[in-house]
XYZ file of C-alpha atoms in Angstrom:
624
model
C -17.287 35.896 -19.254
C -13.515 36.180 -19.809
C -13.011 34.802 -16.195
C -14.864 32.085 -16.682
C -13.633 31.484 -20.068
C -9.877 31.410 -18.417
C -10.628 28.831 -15.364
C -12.082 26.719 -18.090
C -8.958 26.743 -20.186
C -6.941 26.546 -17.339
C -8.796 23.131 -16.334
C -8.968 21.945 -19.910
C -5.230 23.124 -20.639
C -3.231 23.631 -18.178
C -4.464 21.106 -15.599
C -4.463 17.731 -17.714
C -6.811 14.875 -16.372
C -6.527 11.255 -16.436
C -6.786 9.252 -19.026
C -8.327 6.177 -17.483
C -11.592 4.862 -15.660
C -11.567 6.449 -11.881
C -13.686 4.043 -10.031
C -16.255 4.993 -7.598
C -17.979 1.587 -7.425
C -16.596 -0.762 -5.237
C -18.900 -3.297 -6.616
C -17.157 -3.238 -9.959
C -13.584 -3.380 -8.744
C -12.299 -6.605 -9.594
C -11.489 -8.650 -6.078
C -8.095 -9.918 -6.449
C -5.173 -7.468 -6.929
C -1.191 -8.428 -6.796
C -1.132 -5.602 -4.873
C -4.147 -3.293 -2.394
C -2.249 0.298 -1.657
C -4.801 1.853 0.851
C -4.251 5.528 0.690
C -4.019 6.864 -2.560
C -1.673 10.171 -1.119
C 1.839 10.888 -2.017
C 3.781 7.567 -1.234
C 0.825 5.738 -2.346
C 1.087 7.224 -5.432
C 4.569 6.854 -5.891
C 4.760 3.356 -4.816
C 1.714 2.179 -7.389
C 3.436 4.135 -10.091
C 6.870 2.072 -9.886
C 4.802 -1.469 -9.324
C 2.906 -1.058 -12.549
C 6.084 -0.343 -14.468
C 6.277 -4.231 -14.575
C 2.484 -5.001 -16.644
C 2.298 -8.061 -15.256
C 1.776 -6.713 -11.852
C -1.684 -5.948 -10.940
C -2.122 -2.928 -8.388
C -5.285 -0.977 -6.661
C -4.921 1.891 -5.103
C -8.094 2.720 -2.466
C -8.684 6.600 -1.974
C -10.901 8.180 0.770
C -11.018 11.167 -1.164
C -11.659 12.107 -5.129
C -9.820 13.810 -7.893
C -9.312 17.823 -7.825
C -9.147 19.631 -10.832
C -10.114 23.048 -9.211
C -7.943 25.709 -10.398
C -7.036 26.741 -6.601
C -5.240 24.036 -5.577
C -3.544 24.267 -9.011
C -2.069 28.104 -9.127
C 0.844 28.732 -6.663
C -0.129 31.959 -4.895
C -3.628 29.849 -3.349
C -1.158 27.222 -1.411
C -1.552 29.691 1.079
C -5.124 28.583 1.257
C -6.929 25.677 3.993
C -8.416 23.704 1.089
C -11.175 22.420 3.056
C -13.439 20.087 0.436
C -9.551 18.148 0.104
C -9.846 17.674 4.150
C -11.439 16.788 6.712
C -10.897 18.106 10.539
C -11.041 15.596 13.901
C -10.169 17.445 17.169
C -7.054 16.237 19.392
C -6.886 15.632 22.355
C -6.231 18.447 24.870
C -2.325 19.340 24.914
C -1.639 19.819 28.459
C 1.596 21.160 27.164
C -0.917 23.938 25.711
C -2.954 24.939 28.588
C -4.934 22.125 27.723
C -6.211 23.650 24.243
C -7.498 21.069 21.696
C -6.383 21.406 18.576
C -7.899 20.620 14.060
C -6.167 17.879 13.198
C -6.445 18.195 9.359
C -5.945 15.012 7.347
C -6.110 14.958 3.665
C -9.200 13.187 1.412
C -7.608 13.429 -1.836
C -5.639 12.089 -4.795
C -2.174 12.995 -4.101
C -2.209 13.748 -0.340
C -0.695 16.634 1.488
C 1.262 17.145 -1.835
C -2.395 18.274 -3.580
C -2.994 20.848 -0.963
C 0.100 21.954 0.709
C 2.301 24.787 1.206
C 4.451 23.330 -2.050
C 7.607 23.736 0.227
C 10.387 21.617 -0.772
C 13.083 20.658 1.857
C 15.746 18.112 3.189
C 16.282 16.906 6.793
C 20.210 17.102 7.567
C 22.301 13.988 6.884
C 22.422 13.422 10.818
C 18.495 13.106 10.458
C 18.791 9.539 8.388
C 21.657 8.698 9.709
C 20.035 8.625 12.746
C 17.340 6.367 11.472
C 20.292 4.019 10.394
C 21.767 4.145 13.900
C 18.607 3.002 15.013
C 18.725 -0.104 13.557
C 18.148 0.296 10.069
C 20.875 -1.024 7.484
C 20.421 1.492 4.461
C 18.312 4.172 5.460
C 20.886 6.613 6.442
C 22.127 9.560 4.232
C 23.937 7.770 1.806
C 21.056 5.352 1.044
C 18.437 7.915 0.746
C 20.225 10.110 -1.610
C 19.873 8.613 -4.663
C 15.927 8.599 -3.826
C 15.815 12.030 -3.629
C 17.220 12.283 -6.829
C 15.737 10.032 -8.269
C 12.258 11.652 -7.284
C 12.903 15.233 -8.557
C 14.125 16.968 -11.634
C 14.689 20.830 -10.705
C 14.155 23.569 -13.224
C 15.263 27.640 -12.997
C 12.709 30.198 -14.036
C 15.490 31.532 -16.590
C 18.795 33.638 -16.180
C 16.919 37.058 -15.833
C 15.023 35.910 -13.020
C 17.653 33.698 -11.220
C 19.920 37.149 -11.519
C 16.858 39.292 -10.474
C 16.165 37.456 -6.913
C 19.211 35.995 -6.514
C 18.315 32.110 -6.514
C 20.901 29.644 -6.584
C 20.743 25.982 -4.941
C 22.589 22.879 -5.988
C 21.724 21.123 -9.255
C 23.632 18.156 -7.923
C 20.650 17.323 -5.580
C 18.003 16.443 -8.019
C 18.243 14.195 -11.169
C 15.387 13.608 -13.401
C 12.551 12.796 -11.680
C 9.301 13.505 -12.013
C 8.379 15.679 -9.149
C 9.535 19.348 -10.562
C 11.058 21.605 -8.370
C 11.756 24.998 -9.248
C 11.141 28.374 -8.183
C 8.379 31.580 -8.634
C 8.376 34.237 -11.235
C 7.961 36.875 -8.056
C 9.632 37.438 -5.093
C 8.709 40.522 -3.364
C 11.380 43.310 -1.812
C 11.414 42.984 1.860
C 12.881 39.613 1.025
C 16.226 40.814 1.087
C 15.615 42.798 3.865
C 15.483 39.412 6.115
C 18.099 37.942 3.920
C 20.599 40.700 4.965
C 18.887 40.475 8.512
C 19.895 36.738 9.021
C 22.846 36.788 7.038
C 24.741 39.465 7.602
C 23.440 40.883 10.806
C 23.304 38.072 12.806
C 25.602 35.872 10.763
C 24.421 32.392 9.973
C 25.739 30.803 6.728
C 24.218 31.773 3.760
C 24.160 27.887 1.720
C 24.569 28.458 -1.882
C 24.118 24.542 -2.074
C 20.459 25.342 -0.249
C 19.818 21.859 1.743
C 20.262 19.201 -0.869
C 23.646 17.890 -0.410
C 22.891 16.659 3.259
C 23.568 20.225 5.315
C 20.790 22.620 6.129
C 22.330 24.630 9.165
C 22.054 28.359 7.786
C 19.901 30.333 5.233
C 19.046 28.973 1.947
C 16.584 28.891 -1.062
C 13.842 26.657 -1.068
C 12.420 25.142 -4.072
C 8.634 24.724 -4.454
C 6.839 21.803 -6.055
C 6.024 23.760 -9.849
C 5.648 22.842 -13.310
C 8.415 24.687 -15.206
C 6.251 24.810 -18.223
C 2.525 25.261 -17.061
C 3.429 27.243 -13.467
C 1.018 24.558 -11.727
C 1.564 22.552 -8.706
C 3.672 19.551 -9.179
C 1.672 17.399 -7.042
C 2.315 13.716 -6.383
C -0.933 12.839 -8.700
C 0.505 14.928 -11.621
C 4.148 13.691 -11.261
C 3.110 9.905 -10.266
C -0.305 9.190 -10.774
C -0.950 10.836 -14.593
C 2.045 9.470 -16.588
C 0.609 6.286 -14.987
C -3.117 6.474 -15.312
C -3.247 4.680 -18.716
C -2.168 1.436 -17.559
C -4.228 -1.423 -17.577
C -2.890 -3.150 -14.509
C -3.539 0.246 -12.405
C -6.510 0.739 -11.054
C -7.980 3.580 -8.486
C -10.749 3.254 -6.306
C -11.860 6.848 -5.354
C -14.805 7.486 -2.188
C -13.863 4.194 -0.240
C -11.522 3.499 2.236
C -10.022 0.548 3.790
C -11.483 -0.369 7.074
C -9.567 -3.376 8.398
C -7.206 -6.047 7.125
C -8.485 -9.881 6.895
C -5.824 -11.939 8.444
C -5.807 -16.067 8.691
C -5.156 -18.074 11.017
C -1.635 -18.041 10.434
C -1.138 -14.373 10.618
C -1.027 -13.415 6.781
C -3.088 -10.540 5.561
C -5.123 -11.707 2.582
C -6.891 -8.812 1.118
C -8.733 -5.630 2.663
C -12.457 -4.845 4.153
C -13.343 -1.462 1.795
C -16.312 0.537 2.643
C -17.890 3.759 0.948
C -17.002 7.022 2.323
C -19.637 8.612 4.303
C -19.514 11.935 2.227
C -20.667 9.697 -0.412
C -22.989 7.128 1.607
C -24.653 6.322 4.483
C -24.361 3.069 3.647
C -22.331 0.525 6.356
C -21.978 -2.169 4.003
C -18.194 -3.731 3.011
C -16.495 -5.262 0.122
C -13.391 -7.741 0.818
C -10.638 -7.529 -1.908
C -8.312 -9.941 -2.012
C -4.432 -9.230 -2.189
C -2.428 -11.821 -4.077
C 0.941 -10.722 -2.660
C 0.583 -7.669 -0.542
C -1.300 -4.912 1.428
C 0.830 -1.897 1.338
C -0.506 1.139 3.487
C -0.068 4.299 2.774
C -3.107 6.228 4.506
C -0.452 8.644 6.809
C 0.099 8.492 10.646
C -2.981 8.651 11.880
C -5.303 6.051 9.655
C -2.667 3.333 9.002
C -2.295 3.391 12.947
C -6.123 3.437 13.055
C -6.549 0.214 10.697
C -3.669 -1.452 12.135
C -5.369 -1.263 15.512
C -8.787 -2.293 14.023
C -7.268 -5.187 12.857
C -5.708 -6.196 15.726
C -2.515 -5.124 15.280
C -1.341 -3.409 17.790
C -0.638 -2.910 21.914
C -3.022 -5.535 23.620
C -3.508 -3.033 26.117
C -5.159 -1.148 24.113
C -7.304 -3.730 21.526
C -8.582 -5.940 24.245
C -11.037 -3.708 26.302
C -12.037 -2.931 22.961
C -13.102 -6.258 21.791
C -10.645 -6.974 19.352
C -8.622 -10.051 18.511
C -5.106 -9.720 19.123
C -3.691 -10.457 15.632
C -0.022 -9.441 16.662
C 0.958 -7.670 20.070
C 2.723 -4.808 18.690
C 2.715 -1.841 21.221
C 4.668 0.530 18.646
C 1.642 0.693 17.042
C 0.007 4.588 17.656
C 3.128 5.602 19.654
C 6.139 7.669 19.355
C 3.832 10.269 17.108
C 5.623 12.953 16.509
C 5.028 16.319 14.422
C 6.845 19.937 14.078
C 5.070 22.616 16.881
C 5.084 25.637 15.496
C 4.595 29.123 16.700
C 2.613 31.224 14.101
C 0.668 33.164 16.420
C 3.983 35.187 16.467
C 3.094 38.680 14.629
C 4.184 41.885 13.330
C 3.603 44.950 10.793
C 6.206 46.888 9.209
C 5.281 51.014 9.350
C 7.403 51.077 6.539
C 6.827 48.412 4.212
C 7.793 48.485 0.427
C 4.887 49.267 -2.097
C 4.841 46.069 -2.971
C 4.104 44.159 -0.777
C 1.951 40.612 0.189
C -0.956 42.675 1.245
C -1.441 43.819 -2.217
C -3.140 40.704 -2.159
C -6.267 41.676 0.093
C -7.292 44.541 -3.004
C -9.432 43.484 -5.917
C -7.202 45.152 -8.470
C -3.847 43.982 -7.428
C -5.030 40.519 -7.591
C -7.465 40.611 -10.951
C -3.926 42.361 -12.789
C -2.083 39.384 -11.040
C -4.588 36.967 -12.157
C -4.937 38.634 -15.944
C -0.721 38.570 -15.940
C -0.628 34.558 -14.694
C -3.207 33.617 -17.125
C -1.460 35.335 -20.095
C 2.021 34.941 -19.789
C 2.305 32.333 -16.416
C 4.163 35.019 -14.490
C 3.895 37.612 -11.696
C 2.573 37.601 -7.928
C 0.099 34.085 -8.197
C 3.502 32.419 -8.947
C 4.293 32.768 -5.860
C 3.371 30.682 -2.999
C 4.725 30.565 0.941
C 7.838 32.143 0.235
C 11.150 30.330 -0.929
C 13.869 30.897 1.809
C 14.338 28.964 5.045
C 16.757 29.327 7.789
C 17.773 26.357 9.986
C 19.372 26.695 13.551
C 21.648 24.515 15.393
C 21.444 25.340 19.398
C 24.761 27.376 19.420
C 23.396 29.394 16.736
C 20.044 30.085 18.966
C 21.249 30.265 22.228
C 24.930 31.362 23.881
C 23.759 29.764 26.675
C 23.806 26.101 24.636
C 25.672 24.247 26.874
C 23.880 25.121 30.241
C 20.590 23.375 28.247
C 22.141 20.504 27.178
C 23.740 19.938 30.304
C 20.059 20.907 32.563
C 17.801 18.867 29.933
C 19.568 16.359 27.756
C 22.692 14.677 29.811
C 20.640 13.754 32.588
C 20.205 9.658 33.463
C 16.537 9.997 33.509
C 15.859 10.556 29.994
C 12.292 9.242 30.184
C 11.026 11.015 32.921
C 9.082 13.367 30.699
C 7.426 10.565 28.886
C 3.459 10.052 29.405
C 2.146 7.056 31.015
C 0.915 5.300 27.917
C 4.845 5.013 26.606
C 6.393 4.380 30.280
C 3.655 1.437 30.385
C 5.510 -0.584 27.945
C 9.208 -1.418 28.303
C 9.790 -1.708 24.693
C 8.555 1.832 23.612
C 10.534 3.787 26.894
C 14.138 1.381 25.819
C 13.168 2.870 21.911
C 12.963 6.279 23.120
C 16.200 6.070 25.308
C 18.134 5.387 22.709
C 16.490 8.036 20.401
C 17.172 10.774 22.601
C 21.019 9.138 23.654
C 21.266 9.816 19.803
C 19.657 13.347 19.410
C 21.186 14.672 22.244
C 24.630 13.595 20.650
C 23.924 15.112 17.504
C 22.636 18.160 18.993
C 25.848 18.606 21.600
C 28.176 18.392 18.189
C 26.611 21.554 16.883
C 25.155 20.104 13.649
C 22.144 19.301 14.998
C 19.405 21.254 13.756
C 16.675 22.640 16.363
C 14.586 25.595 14.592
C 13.389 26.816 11.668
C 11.926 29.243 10.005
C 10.660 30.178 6.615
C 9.926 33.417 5.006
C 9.194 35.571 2.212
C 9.174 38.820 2.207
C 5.998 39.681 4.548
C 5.548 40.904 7.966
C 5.641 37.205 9.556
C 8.272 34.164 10.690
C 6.870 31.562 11.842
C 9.373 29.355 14.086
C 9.323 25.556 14.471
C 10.712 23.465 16.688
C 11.904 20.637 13.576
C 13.369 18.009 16.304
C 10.722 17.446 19.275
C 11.962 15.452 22.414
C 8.058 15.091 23.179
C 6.315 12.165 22.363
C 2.723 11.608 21.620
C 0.022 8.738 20.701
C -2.837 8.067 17.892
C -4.692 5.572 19.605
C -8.415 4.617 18.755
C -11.231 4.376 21.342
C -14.061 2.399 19.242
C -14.608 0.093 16.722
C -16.140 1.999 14.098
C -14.063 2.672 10.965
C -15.132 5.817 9.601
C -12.525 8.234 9.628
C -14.514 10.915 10.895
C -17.056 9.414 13.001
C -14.428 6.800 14.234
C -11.689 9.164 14.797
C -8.708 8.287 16.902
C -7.721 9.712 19.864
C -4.660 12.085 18.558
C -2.834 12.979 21.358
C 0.143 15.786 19.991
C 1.767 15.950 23.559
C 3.564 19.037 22.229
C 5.914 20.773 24.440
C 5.491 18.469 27.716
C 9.122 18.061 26.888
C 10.986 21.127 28.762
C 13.646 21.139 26.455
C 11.159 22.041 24.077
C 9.588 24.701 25.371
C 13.387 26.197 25.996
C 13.478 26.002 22.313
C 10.221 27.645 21.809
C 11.327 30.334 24.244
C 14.643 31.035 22.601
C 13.189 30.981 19.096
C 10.761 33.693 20.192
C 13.974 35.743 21.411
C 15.301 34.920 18.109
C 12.399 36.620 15.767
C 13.267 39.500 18.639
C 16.877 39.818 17.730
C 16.342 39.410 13.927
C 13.318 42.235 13.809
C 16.080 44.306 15.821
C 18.687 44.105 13.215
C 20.051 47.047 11.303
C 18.231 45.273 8.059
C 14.721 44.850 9.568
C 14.912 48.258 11.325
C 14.420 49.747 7.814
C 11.137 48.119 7.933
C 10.115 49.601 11.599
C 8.698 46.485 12.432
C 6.338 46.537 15.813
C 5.108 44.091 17.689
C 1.688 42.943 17.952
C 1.380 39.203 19.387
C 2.380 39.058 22.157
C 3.245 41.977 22.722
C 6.513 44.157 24.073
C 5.278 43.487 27.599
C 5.827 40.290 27.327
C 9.468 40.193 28.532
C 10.172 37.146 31.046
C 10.765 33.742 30.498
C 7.654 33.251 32.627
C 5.629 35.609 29.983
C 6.925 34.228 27.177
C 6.087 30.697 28.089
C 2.752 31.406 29.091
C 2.114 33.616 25.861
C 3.583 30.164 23.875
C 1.481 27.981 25.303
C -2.038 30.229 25.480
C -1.932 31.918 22.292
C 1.419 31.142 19.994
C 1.998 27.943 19.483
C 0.390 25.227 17.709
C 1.399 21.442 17.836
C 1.663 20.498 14.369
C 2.842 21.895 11.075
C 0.586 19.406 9.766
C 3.574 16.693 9.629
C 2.227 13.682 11.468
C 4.591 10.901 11.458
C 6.006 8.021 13.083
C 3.277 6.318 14.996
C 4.291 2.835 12.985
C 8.112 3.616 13.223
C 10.683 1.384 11.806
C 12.682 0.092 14.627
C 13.746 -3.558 15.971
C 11.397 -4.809 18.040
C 12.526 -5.028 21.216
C 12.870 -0.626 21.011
C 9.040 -0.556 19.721
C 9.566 -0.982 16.183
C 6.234 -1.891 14.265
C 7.517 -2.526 10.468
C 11.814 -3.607 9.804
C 13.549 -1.974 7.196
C 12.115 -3.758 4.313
C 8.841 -1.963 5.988
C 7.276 -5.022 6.880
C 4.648 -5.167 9.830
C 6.491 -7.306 12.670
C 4.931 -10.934 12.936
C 2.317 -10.349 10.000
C 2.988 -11.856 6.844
C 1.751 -10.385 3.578
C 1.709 -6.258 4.912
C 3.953 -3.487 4.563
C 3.750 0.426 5.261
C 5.048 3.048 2.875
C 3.905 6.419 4.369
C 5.321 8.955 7.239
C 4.243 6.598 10.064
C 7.499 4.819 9.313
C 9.459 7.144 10.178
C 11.375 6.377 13.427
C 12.503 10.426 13.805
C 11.065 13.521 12.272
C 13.394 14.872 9.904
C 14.687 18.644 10.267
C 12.655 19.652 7.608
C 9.199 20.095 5.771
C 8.503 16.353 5.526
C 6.775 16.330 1.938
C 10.163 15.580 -0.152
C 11.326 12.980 2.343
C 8.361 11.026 1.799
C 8.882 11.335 -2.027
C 12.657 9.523 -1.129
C 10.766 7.132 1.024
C 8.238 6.227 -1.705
C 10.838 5.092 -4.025
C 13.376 3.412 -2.150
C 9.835 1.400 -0.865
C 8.940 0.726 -3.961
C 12.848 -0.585 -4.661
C 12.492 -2.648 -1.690
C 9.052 -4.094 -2.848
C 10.241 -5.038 -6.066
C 13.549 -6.632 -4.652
C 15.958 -4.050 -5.986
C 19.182 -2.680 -4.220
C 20.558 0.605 -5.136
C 19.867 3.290 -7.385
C 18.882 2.355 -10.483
């Protein structure tokens, strides 16, 4: 009875719920809108929040998935969690750079995204990673005018002096302004933390950044924030920083269980409204509703489905939407390519013979977690305040490797840069000229030693996972029918992780890396050993078999860039007021913008990308 009676004061309490009508109906929508957001996810969100500001501007926001007021995706310590009824699963293609494994893709079916059912980790690409996009061809995107988003986003909050003296946190207030994403850090850190702190810090000797990865560096260790509510300890999701304050206007509205299918165009090329169905959970119906939009479609439905209903509109490469059947709207063969995500390896593992008492296996036992459970509930403190872990270090090659300059000069200073390319991009001029002159810049960034390759983030148990944050591979999200549903229409997802060789190298040396760091005088307190792969596995030849049978994974679930902002004639599909090339009346606000993966967990990006969208929407320059 007392459990019960907490989750239902947590859920009448802690977890506040919206104030207005959530529509389920798409019969009793009304059919004209200023504005049709389809994807009601994190930039969705954001970008319908700062629309309505101005009540004379009408805006509907069309979600796949429904509201979740579950206490799990609510407490900290259950980010850890796959929160399947918030996803649903297609399978990708096989990776041939995987031994041909095929792979979940997990997209999210809920208010507020990825940022409802993530990790919660909090982190910034490097300034080279925007300015790259602005070197691309976009005026305004680099460093210096995506700062003041970021800011502008986030408000960050310390547990209190006692606890920032306990674990040691420090990061730069400087970063964050007053937004209304919180970022802050746990109640709880456990001890072998500073065991790998030491490890990477003083053992092996990369920077320890007191400024964390805010002010536009991230090579070294640092603290990172997670998205929490300093006063209830509760995810700070996109929904609760964007959507709540927000959900008792009258000229926001939110369609929940639907989804956009396609676009209606005219003649002329201008999108006019949206074709919304009823999500198959909740129907079996086929049956479609047009909305009309009086100014503009804006999707926001992530990498995969804004690529899918851009091609099922006919927008997209003709190659592609003609055997299919479809009308060519625009010829835009940027459309489903240059996909890229962060492979990971967390099939990587360990145990420590002499771990602390306390430890993240406490977990696993019945009364470790019901006095953790009994001590969040009372006082919003202890072990289920913490979630991944809140550290993250951040390698440059000449931090990974001594033998740096041998792999630039074998892999990245070659002429034929697009060798490694699969047929689909080396088909159309315009895509391989877009990703010459991505890697020309990469590889420059990379050869000055700022460049960020790796990562890796831990907390204080027996596991680093490392991820390769700046792929050279390139992949593809391209559809294969004409049916809509998300599930039963799925795209063909095509990762084409570590076909690249310079990524595998990476892979190989990061692997070394976790090696040399379990070695350490630090770790060695823990005597660590080895389980997957095992100390046999010695060679380069072992290792990259073991990485691409049984370590690695293609995607840290950060699919972006199949919709990339780039001129034209390099494959761009939207220009950097985000508007679709040769379409009038569409834009795109979500991570298939992006024209390069960012060295970093991509959630707080997007949150920098959502408002400077909604900026350029609205017609306003700056930071305001």
């Amino acid at each position: 009875m007392a459990f019960a009676f907490s989750i239902r004061c947590l859920l009448l309490g802690v977890i506040r719920l919206a104030v207005a009508v959530i529509i389920r109906d798409p019969s009793t929508v009304n059919r004209t809108y200023d504005y049709i957001v389809a994807g009601g996810g994190l930039t969705g969100l954001v970008v319908a929040n700062r629309l309505t500001e101005d009540p004379n501007t009408s805006v509907l926001v069309v979600e796949y998935g429904d509201f979740d007021d579950r206490w799990d995706v609510a407490i900290p310590y259950h980010a850890r969690f796959l929160h399947t009824e918030d996803l649903f699963e297609i399978p990708s293609e096989p990776q041939k750079g995987l031994w041909n494994r095929s792979f979940s893709v997990w997209l999210r079916k809920t208010v507020g995204g990825g940022s409802t059912v993530n990790g919660m980790a909090l982190s910034r690409g490097a300034r080279a990673d925007y300015d790259a996009w602005e070197a691309l061809g976009n005026p305004g995107w680099g460093w210096e005018g995506m700062f003041p988003y970021f800011k502008r986003s986030s408000s960050l909050t310390y547990p209190g002096p006692e606890l920032v003296h306990k674990y040691g946190y420090v990061v730069s207030p400087e970063g964050y302004g007053r937004g209304p994403m919180q970022a802050g850090f746990p109640k709880w850190q456990f001890p072998a933390l500073n065991n790998y702190i030491d490890a990477w810090t003083k053992d092996i000797g990369v920077e320890y950044r007191t400024d964390g990865d805010t002010n536009g560096e991230n090579i070294g260790m640092a603290w990172k924030p997670i998205d929490i509510d300093p006063v209830n300890i509760t995810r700070s999701s996109a929904r609760k920083a964007y959507y709540d304050p927000a959900s008792g206007r009258a000229n926001l509205d939110i369609l929940v269980g639907c989804y956009v299918a396609t676009l209606d165009t005219d003649p002329s090329a201008s999108v006019t409204g949206v074709n919304v169905r009823v999500a198959r959970v909740n129907s079996s119906s086929t049956k479609q509703i047009f909305l009309r939009s009086g100014k503009e479609v804006i999707l926001a439905a992530g990498a995969v489905h804004t690529t899918k209903i851009l091609q099922l509109s006919g927008i997209g490469p003709a190659a592609l939407l003609q055997p299919l059947g479809i009308g060519i709207v625009v010829d835009l063969p940027g459309v489903g390519a240059n996909f890229q995500d962060h492979p990971t390896n967390n099939g990587y593992s360990f145990k420590f013979l002499n771990e602390p008492s306390l430890n993240p296996n406490l977990y696993d036992e019945a009364s470790f977690y019901n006095e953790s459970w009994d001590e969040y509930m009372a006082n919003r403190t202890g072990p289920l305040t913490w979630a991944f872990g809140n550290n993250r270090v951040v390698l440059s090659l000449n931090n990974l490797t001594n033998d740096y300059q041998a792999l630039m000069d074998d892999f990245l200073h070659g002429n034929e840069t697009s060798q490694y390319l699969d047929d689909w991009h080396k088909q159309h001029p315009v895509l391989e000229a877009g990703y010459k002159l991505q890697h020309q810049i990469m590889a420059q960034v990379i050869s000055e030693k700022h460049g960020s390759v790796m990562e890796s983030v831990f907390g204080g148990a027996a596991g680093s996972p490392f991820t390769v944050v700046k792929p050279f591979s390139r992949g593809t999200v391209l559809i294969n029918s004409t049916n809509p549903d998300p599930i039963l229409g799925a795209p063909q997802v095509n990762y084409q992780a570590l076909t690249h060789p310079f990524d595998m190298k990476l892979a190989i040396e990061g692997l070394k890396m976790v090696r040399k760091l379990l070695s350490t005088p630090s770790m060695a307190l823990l005597h660590p050993v080895e389980i997957v792969p095992g100390a046999n596995v010695t060679t380069e030849a072992q290792i990259e078999e073991a990485i691409r049978t049984i370590l690695y994974r293609p995607s840290n679930s950060h699919p972006c860039c199949t919709a990339a902002m780039l001129p034209l004639e390099l494959g761009g599909v939207v220009d950097p007021q985000l508007r679709v090339y040769g379409v009038q009346g569409l834009r795109i606000v979500d991570a298939s913008i992006l024209p390069l993966i960012p060295s970093a967990h991509t959630q707080e990006t997007m949150y920098a990308v959502g408002e400077k969208a909604a900026d350029v929407i609205k017609g306003v320059n700056g930071y305001r």
